[in-house]
Short mmCIF file of C-alpha atoms in Angstrom, two decimals:
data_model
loop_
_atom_site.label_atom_id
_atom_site.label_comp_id
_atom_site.label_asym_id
_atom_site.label_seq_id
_atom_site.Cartn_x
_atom_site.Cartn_y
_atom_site.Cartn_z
CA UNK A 1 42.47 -102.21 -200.23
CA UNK A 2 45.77 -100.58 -201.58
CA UNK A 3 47.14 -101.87 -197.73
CA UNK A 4 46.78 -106.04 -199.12
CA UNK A 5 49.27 -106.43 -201.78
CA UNK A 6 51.80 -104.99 -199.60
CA UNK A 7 51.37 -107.27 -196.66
CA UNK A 8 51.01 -110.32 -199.06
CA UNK A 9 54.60 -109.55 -199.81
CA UNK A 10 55.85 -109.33 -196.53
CA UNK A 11 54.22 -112.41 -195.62
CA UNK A 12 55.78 -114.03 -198.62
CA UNK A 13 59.51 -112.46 -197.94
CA UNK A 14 59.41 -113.27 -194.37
CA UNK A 15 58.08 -117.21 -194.94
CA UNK A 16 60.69 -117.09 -197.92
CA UNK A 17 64.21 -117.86 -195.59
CA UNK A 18 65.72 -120.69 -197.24
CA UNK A 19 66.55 -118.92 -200.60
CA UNK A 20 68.74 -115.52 -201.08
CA UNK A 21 71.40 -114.22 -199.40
CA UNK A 22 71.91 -115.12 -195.76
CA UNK A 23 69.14 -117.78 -195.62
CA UNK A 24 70.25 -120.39 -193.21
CA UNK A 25 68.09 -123.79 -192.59
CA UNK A 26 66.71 -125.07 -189.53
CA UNK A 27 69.63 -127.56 -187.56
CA UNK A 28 69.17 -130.99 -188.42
CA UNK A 29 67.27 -130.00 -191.65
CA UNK A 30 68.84 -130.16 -195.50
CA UNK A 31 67.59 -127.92 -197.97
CA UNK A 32 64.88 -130.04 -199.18
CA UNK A 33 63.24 -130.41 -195.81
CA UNK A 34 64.44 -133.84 -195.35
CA UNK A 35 65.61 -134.73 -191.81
CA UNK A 36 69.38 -135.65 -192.19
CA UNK A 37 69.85 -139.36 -190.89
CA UNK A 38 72.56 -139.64 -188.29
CA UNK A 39 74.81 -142.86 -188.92
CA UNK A 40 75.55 -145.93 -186.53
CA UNK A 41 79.07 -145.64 -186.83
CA UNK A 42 81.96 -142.80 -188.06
CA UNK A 43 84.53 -144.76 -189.79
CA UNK A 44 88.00 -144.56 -187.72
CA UNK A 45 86.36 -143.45 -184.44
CA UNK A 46 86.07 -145.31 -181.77
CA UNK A 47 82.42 -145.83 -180.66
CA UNK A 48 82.74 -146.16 -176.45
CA UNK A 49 84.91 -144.92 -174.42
CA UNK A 50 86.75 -148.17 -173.14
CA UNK A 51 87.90 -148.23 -176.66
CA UNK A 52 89.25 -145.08 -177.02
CA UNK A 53 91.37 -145.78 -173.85
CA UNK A 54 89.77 -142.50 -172.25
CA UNK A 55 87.53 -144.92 -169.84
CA UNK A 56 88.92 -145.23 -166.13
CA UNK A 57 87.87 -147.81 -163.76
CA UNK A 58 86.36 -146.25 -160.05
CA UNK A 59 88.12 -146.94 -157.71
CA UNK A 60 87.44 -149.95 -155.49
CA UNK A 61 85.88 -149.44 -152.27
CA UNK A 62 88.46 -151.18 -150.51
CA UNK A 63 90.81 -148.55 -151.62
CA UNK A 64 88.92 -145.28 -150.62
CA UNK A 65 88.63 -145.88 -147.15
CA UNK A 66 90.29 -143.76 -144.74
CA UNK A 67 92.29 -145.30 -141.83
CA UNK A 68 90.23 -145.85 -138.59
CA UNK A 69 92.39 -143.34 -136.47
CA UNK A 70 91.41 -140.51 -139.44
CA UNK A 71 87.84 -139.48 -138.35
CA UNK A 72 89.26 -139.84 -134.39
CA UNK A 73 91.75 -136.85 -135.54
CA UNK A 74 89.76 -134.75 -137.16
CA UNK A 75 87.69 -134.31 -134.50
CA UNK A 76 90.82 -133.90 -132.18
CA UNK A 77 91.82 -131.09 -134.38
CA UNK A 78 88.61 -129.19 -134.17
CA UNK A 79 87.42 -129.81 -130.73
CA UNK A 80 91.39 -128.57 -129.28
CA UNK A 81 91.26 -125.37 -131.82
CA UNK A 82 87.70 -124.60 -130.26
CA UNK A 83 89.35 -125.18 -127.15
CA UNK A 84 92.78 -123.53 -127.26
CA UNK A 85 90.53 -119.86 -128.69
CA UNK A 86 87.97 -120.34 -125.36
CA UNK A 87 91.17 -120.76 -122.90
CA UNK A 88 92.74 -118.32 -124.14
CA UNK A 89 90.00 -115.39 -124.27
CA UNK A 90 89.50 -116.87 -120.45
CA UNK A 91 93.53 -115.28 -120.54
CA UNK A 92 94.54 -118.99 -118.80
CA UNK A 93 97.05 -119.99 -121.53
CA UNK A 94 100.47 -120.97 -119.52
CA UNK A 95 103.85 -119.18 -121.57
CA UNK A 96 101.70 -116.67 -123.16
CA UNK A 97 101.04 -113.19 -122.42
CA UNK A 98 97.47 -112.24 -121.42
CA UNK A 99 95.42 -111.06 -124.61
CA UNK A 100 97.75 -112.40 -127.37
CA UNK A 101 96.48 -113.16 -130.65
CA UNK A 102 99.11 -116.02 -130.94
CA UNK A 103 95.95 -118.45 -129.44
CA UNK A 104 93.72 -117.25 -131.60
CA UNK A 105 95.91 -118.05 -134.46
CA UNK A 106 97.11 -121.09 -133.26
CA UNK A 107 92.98 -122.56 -132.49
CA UNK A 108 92.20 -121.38 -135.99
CA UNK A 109 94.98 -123.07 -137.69
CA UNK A 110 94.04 -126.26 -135.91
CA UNK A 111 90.79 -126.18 -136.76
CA UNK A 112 90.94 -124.76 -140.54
CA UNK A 113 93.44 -128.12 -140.34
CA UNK A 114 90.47 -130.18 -138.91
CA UNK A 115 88.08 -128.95 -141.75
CA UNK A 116 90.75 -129.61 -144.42
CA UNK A 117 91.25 -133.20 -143.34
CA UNK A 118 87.21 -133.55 -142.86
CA UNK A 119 86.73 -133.15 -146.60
CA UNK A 120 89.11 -135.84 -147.24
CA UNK A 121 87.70 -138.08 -145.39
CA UNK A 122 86.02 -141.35 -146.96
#
């Protein structure tokens, strides 16, 4: 029985946060338990964004279209890169030597250009 009084203690101390040193509240709680009651309006601030001038308009759809002859080039891009790296491991590229990495280069550059206009595309 000698075991009780000190666990009624500890119950008490550990139940016991909002008083003493250190003992911090639950958010959105004051120290009396009451819930703290959030106003309708700060004084000075604006309350949506179209009047704090942050707000921008989208962008009409009109506007974000790309040009018909854009999709018709990327695909240029990409299918002559793929092209370019099969002719030339076939070794059948005219005014280059035979193995060069110069087509390789060349077919990626034209296609990494292909995938860079592709995400533009609207």
């Amino acid at each position: 029985m000698s075991h009780r009084p000190a666990l009624t203690i500890l119950t008490q101390v550990a139940t016991n946060t909002k008083t003493g040193p250190g003992g911090a509240s639950r958010k959105g709680k004051s120290a009396g338990g009451r819930s703290t009651v959030k106003t309708a309006s700060k004084v000075g601030r604006p309350s949506t964004a179209e009047e704090s001038g942050r707000y921008t308009r989208p962008v009409p759809k009109s506007v974000r279209r790309s040009p018909p002859w854009y999709g018709a080039l990327v695909l240029a891009l990409l299918l002559v890169g793929v092209a370019i790296i099969v002719v030339n491991y076939l070794a059948h590229i005219p005014g280059v030597a035979h193995g060069s990495p110069w087509g390789l280069v060349v077919g990626l550059v034209l296609i990494f250009g292909g995938f860079l206009m592709a995400t533009r595309y609207r």
